PDB file of C-alpha atoms in Angstrom:
ATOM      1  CA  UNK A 292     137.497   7.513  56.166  1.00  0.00           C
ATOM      2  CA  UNK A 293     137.067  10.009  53.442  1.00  0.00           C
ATOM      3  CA  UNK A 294     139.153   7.526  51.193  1.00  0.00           C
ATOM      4  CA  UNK A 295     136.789   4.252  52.401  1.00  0.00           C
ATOM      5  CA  UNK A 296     133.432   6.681  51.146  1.00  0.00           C
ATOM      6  CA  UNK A 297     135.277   8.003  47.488  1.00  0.00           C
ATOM      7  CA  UNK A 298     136.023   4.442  46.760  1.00  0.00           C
ATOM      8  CA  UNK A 299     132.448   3.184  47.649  1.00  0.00           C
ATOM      9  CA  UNK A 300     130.721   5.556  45.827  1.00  0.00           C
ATOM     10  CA  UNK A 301     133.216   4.812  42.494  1.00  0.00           C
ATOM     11  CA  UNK A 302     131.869   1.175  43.130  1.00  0.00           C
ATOM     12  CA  UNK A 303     127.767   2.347  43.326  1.00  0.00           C
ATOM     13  CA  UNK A 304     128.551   4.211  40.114  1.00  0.00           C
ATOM     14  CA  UNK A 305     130.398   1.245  38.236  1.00  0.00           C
ATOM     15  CA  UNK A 306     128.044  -1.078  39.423  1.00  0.00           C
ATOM     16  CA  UNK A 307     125.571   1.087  38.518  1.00  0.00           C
ATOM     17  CA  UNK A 308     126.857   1.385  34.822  1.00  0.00           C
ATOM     18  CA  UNK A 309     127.629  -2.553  34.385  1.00  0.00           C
ATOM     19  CA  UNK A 310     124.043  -3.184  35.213  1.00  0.00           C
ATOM     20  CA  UNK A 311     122.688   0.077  32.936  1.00  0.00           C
ATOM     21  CA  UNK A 312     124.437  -0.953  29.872  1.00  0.00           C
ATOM     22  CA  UNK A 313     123.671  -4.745  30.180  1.00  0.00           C
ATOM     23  CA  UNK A 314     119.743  -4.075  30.284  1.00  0.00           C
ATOM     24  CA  UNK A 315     120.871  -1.666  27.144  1.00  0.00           C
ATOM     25  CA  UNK A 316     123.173  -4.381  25.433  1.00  0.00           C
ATOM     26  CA  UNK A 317     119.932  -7.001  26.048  1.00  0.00           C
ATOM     27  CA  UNK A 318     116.774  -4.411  24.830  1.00  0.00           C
ATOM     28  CA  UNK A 319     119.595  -4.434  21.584  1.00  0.00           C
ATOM     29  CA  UNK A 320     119.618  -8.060  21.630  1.00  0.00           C
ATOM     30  CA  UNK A 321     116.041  -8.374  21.283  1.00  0.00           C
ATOM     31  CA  UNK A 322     115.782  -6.234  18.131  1.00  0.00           C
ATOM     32  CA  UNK A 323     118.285  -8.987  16.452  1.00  0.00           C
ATOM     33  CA  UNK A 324     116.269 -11.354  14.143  1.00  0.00           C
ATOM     34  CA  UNK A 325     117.511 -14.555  12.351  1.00  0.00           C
ATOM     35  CA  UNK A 326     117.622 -14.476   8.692  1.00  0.00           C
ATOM     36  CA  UNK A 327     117.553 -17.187   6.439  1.00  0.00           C
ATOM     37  CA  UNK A 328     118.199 -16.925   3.400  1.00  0.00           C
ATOM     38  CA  UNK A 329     117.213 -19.502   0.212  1.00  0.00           C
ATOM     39  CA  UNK A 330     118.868 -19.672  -3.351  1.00  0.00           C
ATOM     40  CA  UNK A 331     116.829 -20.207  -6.411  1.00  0.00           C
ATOM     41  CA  UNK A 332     116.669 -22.482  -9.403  1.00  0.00           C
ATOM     42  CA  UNK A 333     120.107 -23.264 -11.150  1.00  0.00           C
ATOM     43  CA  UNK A 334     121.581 -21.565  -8.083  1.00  0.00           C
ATOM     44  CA  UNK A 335     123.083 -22.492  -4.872  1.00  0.00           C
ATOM     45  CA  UNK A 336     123.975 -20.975  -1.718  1.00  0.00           C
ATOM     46  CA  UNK A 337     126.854 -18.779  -2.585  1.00  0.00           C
ATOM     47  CA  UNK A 338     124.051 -16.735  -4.420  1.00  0.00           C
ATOM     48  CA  UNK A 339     124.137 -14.614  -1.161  1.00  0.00           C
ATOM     49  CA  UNK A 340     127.954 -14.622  -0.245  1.00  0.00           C
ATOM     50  CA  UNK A 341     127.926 -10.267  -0.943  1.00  0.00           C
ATOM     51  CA  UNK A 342     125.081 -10.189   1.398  1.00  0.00           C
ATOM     52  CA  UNK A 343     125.850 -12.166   4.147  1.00  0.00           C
ATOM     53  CA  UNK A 344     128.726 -10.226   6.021  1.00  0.00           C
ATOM     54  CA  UNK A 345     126.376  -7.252   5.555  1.00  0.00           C
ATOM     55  CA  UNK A 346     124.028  -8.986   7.428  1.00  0.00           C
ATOM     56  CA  UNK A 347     125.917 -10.007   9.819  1.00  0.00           C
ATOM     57  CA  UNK A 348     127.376  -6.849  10.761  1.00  0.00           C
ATOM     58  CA  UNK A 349     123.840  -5.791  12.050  1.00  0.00           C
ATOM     59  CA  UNK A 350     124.270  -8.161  14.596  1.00  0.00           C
ATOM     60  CA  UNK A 351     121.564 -10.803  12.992  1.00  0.00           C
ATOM     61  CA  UNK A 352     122.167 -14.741  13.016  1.00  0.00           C
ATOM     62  CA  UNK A 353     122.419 -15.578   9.185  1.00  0.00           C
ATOM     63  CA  UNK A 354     121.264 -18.967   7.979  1.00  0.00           C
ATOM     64  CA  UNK A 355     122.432 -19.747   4.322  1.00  0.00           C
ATOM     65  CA  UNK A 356     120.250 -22.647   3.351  1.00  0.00           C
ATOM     66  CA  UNK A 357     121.510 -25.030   0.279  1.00  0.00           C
ATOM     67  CA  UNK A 358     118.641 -26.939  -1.557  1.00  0.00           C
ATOM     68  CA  UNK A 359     119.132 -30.680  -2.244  1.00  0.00           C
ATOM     69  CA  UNK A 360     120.796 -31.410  -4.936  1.00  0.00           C
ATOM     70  CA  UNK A 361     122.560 -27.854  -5.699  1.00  0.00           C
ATOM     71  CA  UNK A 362     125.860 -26.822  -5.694  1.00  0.00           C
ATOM     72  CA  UNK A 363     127.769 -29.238  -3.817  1.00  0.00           C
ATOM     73  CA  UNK A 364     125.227 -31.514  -2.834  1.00  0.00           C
ATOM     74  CA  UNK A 365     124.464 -34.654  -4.313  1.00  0.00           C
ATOM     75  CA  UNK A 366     120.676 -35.729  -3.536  1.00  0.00           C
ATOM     76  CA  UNK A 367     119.677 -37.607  -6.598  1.00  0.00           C
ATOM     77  CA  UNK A 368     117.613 -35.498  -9.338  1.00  0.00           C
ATOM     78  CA  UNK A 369     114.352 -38.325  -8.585  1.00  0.00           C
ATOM     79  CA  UNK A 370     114.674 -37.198  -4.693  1.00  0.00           C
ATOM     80  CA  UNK A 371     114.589 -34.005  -5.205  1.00  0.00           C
ATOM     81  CA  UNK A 372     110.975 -32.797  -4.521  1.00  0.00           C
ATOM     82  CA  UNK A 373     109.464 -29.471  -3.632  1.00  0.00           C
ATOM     83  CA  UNK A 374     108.398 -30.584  -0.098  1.00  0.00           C
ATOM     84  CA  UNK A 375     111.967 -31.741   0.341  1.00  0.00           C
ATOM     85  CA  UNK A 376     113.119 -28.401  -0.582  1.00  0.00           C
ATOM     86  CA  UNK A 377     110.816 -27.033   2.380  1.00  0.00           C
ATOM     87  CA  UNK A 378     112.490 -29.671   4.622  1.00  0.00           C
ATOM     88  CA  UNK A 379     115.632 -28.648   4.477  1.00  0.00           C
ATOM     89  CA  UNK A 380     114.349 -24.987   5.421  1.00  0.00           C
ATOM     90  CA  UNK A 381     112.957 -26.125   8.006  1.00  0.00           C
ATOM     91  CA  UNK A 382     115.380 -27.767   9.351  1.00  0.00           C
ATOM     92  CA  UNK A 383     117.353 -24.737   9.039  1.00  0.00           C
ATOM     93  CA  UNK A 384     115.173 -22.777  11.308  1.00  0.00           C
ATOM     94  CA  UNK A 385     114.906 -25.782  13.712  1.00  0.00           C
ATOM     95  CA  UNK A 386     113.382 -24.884  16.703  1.00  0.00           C
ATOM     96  CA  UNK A 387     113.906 -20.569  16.383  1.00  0.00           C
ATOM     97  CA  UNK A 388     111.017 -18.202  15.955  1.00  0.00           C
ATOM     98  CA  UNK A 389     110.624 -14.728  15.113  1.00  0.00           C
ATOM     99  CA  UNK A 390     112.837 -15.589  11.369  1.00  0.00           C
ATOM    100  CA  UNK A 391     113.161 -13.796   8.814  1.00  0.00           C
ATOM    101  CA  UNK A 392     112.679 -15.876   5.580  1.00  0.00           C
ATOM    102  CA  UNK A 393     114.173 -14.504   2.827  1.00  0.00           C
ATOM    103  CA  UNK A 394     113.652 -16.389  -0.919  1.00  0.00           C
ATOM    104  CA  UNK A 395     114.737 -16.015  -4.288  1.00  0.00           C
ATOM    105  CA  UNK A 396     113.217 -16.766  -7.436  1.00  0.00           C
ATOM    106  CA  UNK A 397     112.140 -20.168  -7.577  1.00  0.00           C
ATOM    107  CA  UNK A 398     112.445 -20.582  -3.818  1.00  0.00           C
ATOM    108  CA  UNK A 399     109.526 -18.801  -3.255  1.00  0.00           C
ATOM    109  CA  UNK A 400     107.160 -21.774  -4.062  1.00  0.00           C
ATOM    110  CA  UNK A 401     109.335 -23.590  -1.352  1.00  0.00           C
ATOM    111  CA  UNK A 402     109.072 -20.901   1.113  1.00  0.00           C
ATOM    112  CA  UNK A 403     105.358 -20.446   0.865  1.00  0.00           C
ATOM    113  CA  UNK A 404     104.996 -23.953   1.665  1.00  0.00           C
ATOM    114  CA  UNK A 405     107.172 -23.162   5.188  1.00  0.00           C
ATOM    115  CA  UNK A 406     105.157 -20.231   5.430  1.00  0.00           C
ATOM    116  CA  UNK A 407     102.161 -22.672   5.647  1.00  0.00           C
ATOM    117  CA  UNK A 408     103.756 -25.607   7.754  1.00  0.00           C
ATOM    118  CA  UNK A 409     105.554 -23.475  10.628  1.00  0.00           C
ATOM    119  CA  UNK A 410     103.833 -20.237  10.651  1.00  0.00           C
ATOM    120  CA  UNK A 411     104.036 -19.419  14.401  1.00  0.00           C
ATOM    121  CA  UNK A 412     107.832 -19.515  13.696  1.00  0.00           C
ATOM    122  CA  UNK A 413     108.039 -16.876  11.009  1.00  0.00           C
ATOM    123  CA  UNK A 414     108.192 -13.458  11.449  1.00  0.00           C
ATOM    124  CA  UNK A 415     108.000 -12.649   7.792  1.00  0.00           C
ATOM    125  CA  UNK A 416     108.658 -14.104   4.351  1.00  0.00           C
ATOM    126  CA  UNK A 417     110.675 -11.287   1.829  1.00  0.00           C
ATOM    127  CA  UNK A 418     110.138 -12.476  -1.721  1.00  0.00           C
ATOM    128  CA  UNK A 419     112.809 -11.425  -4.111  1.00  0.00           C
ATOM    129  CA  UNK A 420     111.687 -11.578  -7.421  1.00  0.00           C
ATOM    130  CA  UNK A 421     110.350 -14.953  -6.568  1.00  0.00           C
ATOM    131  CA  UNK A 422     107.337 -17.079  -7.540  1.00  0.00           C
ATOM    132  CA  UNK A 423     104.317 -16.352  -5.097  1.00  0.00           C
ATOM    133  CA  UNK A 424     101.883 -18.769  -5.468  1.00  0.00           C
ATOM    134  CA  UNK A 425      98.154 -19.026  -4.873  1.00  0.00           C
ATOM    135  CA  UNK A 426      96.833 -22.252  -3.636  1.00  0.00           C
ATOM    136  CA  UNK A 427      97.115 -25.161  -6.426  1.00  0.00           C
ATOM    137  CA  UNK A 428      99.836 -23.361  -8.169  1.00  0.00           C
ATOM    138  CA  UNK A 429     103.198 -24.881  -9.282  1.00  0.00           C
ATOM    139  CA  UNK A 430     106.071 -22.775 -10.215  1.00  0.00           C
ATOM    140  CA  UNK A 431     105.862 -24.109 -13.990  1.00  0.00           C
ATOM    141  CA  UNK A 432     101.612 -23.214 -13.732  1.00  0.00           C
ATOM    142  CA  UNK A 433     103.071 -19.104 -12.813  1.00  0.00           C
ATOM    143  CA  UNK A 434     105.633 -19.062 -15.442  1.00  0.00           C
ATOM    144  CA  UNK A 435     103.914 -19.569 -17.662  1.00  0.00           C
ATOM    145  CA  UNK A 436     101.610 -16.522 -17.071  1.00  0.00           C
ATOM    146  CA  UNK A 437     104.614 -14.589 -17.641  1.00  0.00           C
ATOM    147  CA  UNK A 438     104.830 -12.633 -21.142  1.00  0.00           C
ATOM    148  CA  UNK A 439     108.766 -11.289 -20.335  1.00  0.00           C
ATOM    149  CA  UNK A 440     110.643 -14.073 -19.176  1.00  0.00           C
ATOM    150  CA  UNK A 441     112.832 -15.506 -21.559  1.00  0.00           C
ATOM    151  CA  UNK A 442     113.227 -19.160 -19.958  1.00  0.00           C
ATOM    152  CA  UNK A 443     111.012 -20.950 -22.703  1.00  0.00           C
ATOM    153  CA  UNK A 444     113.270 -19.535 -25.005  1.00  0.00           C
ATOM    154  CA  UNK A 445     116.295 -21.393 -24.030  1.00  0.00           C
ATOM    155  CA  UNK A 446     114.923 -24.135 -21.752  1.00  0.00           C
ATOM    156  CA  UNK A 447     116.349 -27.667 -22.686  1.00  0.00           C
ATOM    157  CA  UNK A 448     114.162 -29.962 -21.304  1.00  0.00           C
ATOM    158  CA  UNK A 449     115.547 -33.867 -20.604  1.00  0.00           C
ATOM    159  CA  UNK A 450     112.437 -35.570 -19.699  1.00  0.00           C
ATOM    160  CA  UNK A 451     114.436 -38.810 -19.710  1.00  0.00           C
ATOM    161  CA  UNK A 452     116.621 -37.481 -17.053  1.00  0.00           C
ATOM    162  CA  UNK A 453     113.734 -35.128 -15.444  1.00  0.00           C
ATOM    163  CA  UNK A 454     115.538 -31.928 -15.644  1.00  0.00           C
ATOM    164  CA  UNK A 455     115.626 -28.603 -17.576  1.00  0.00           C
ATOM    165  CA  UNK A 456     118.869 -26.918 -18.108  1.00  0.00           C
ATOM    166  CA  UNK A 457     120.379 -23.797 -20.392  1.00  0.00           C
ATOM    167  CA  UNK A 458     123.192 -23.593 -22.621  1.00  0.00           C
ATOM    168  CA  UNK A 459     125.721 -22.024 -20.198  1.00  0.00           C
ATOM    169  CA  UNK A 460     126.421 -18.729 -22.202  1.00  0.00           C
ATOM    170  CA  UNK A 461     122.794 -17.346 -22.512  1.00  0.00           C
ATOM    171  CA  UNK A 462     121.995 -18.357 -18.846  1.00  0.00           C
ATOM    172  CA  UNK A 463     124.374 -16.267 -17.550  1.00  0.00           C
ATOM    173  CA  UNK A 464     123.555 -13.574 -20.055  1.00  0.00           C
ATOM    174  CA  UNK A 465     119.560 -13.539 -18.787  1.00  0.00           C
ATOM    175  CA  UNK A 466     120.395 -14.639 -15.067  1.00  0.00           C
ATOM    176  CA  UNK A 467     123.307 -12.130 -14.230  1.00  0.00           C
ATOM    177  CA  UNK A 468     124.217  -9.587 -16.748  1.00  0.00           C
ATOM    178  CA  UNK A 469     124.884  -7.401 -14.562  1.00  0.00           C
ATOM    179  CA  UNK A 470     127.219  -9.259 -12.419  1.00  0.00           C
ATOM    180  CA  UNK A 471     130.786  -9.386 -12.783  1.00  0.00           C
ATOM    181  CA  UNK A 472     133.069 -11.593 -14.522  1.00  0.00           C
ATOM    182  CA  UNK A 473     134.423 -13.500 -11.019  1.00  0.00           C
ATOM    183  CA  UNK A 474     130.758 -14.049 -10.116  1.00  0.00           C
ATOM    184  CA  UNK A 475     129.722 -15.307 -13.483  1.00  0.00           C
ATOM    185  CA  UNK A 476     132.468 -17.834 -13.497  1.00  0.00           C
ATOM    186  CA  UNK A 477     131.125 -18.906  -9.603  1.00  0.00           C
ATOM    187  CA  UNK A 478     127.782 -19.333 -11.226  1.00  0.00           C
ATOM    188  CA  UNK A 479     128.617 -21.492 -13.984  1.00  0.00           C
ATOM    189  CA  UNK A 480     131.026 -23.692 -12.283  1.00  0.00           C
ATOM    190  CA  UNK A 481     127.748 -24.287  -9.736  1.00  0.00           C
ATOM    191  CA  UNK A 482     125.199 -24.988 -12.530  1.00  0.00           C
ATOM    192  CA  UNK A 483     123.350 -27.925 -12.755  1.00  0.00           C
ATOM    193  CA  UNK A 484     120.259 -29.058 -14.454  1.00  0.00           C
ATOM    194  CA  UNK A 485     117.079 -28.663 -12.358  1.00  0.00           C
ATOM    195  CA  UNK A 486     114.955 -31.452 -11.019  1.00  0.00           C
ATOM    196  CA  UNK A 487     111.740 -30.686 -13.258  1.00  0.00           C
ATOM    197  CA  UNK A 488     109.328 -32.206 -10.650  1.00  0.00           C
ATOM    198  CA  UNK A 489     109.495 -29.130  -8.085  1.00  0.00           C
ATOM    199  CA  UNK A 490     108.793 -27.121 -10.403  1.00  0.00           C
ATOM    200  CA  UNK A 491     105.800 -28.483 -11.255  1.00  0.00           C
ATOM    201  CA  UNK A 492     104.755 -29.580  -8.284  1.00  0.00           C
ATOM    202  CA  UNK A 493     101.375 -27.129  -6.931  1.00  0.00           C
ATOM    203  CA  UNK A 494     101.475 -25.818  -3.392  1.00  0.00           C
ATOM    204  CA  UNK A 495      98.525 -26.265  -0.793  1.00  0.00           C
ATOM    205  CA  UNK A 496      98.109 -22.920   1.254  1.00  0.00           C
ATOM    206  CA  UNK A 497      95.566 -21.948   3.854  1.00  0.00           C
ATOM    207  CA  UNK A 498      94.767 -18.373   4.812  1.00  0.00           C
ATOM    208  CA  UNK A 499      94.558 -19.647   7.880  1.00  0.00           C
ATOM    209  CA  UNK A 500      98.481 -20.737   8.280  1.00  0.00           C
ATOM    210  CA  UNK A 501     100.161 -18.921   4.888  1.00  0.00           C
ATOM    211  CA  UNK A 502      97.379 -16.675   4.560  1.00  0.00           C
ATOM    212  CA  UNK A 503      98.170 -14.524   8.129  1.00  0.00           C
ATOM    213  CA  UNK A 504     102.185 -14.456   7.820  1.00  0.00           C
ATOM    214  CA  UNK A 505     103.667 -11.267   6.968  1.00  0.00           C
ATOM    215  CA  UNK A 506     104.894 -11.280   3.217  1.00  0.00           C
ATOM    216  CA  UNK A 507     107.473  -8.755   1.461  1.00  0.00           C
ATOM    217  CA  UNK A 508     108.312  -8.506  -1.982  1.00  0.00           C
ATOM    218  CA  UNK A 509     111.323  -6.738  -3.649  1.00  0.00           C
ATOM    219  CA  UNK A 510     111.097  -6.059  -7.506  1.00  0.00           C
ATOM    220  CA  UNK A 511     113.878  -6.954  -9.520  1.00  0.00           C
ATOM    221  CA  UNK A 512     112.348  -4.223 -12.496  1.00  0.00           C
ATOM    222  CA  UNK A 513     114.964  -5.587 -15.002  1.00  0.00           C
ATOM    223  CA  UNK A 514     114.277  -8.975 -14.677  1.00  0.00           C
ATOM    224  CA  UNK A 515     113.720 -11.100 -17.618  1.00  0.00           C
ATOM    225  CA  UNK A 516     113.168 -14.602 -15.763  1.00  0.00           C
ATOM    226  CA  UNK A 517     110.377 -13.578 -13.189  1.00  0.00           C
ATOM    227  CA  UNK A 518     109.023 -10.942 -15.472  1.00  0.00           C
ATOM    228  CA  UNK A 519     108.474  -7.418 -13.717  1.00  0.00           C
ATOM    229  CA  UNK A 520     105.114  -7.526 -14.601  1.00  0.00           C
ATOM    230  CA  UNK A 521     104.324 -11.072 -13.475  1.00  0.00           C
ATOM    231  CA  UNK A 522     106.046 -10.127 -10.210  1.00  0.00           C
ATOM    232  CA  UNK A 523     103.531  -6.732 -10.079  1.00  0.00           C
ATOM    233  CA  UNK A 524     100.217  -9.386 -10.618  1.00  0.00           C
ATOM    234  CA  UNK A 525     101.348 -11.803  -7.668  1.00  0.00           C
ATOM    235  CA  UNK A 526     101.920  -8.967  -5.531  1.00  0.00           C
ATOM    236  CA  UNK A 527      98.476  -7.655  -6.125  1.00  0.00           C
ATOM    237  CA  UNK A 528      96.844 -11.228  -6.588  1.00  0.00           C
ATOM    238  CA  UNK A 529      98.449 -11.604  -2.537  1.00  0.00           C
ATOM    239  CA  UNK A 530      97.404  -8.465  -1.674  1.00  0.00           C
ATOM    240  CA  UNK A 531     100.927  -7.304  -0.307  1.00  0.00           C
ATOM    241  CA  UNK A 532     101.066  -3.596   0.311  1.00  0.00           C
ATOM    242  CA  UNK A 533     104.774  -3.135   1.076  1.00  0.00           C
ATOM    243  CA  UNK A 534     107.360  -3.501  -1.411  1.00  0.00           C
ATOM    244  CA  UNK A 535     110.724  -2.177  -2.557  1.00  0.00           C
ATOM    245  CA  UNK A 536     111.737  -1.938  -6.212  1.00  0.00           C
ATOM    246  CA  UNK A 537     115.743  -2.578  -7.456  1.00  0.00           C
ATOM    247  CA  UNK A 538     116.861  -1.458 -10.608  1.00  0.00           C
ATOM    248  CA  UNK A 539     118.752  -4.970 -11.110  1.00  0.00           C
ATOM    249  CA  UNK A 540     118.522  -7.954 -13.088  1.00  0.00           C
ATOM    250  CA  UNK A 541     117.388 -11.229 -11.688  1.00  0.00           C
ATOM    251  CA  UNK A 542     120.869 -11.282  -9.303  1.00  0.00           C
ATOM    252  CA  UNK A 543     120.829  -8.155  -7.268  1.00  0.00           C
ATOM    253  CA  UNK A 544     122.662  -9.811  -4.691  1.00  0.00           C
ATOM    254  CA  UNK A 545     125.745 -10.261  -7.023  1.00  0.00           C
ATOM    255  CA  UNK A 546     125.078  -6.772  -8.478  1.00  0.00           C
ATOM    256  CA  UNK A 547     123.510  -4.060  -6.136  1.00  0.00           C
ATOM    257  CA  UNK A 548     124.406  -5.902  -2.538  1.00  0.00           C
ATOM    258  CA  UNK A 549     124.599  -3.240  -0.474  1.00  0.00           C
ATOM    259  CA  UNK A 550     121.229  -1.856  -1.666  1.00  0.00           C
ATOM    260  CA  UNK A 551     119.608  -5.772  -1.647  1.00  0.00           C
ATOM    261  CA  UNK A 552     121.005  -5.666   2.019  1.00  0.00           C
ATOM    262  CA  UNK A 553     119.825  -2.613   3.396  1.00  0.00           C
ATOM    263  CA  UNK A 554     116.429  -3.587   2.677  1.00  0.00           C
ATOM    264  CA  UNK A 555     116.495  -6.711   4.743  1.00  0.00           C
ATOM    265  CA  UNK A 556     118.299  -5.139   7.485  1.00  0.00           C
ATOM    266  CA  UNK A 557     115.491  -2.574   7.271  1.00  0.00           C
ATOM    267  CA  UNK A 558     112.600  -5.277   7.489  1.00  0.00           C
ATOM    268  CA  UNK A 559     114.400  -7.397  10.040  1.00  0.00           C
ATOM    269  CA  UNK A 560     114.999  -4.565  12.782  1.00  0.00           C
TER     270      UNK A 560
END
């Protein structure tokens, strides 16, 4: 008898436990966001392969968007369009809410136009040294407010072909100097000329839809293609109150990952 009660009260305690540390494992659960990330301009999705796995380590779903006609993908240059861009976003998301939308550079034109189409589905948008436009503003329109950048400079324009392109050697040497020889090899053999007619296509926004999500920025404060500066006047023009500064180029991702990381993981838990 005193055998039947010692092994009924080892059951109440490990059923007691199984249930305890699933309502723990599922209150966990709950603090796990999906993050989707999105390249920039003369870029493609292994931009963020450093980051990922540190990501994903937290426990997060990671979404690693690739814009039409970048990197491997072949959507012709005249059907590539900024709202296309958005598209394949949202796809991305699909149906999940509470994301974390994370953009680079040129991308953030394309995610502020998510921002304004699914906003119930966003928890917040984390600019990364990207364009953050006002309404009626096309990434071209915000360059060229910039006084740093050096993309005029060496921008070839084909306006036969529609795209603008840089000779190989000074794109990597503005884009990623910091970055090291293995990644600036996987940039180059990804480059491709940019569709010009995202880029100057302007952006409708609404404070009702863009204006109310949650927006980040993180300064890249040695960044000669978004301009520090011109990245310090959107964030005040938006009236964002929270950012984070990196002492990187315009690639922190390839450079400082662990750092780039740790602020997302900060913002998504």
């Amino acid at each position: 008898m005193k055998t039947l009660i010692i092994a009924a009260i080892f059951i109440i305690i490990a059923v007691a436990t199984f249930f305890s540390q699933t309502k723990i494992n599922n209150v966990m659960n709950t603090n796990k966001k999906t993050i989707v990330l999105v390249h920039g301009a003369w870029a493609d999705a292994s931009s963020w392969d450093k980051v990922i796995p540190l990501l994903e380590a937290e426990g997060h779903e990671v979404i690693n968007v690739n814009l039409p006609g970048h990197g491997k993908d072949n959507t012709p240059i005249e059907k590539q369009t900024l709202q296309g861009y958005a598209d394949a976003v949202k796809n991305a998301i699909g149906t999940r809410t509470d994301v974390i939308l994370v953009a680079h550079s040129m991308s953030g034109m394309n995610a502020s136009l998510v921002a304004e189409q699914i906003p119930s589905q966003l928890n917040k948008v984390i600019y990364l040294s990207a364009f953050l436009p006002k309404d009626g503003e096309s990434a071209f329109l915000i360059s060229g407010r910039d006084k740093e950048t050096v993309l005029p400079k060496y921008l070839i324009i084909d306006e036969k072909a529609g795209t603008g392109s840089f000779p190989l050697d000074e794109y990597i040497g503005f884009f990623a100097p910091d970055a090291t020889k293995e990644d600036k090899e996987n940039l180059i053999s990804n480059f491709r000329p940019e569709a010009l007619a995202p880029l100057q296509t302007a952006v409708t926004l609404t404070d009702k839809n863009f204006g109310q999500v949650n927006k980040i920025y993180i300064h890249d404060v040695d960044d000669i293609v978004v301009g520090y500066k011109l990245q310090q006047q959107m964030v005040k023009d938006a009236g964002i109150n929270k950012v984070y500064k990196l002492n990187s180029s315009h690639t922190p991702f390839f450079s400082i990952p662990n750092e780039l990381a740790e602020i997302i993981i900060k913002e998504s838990n």
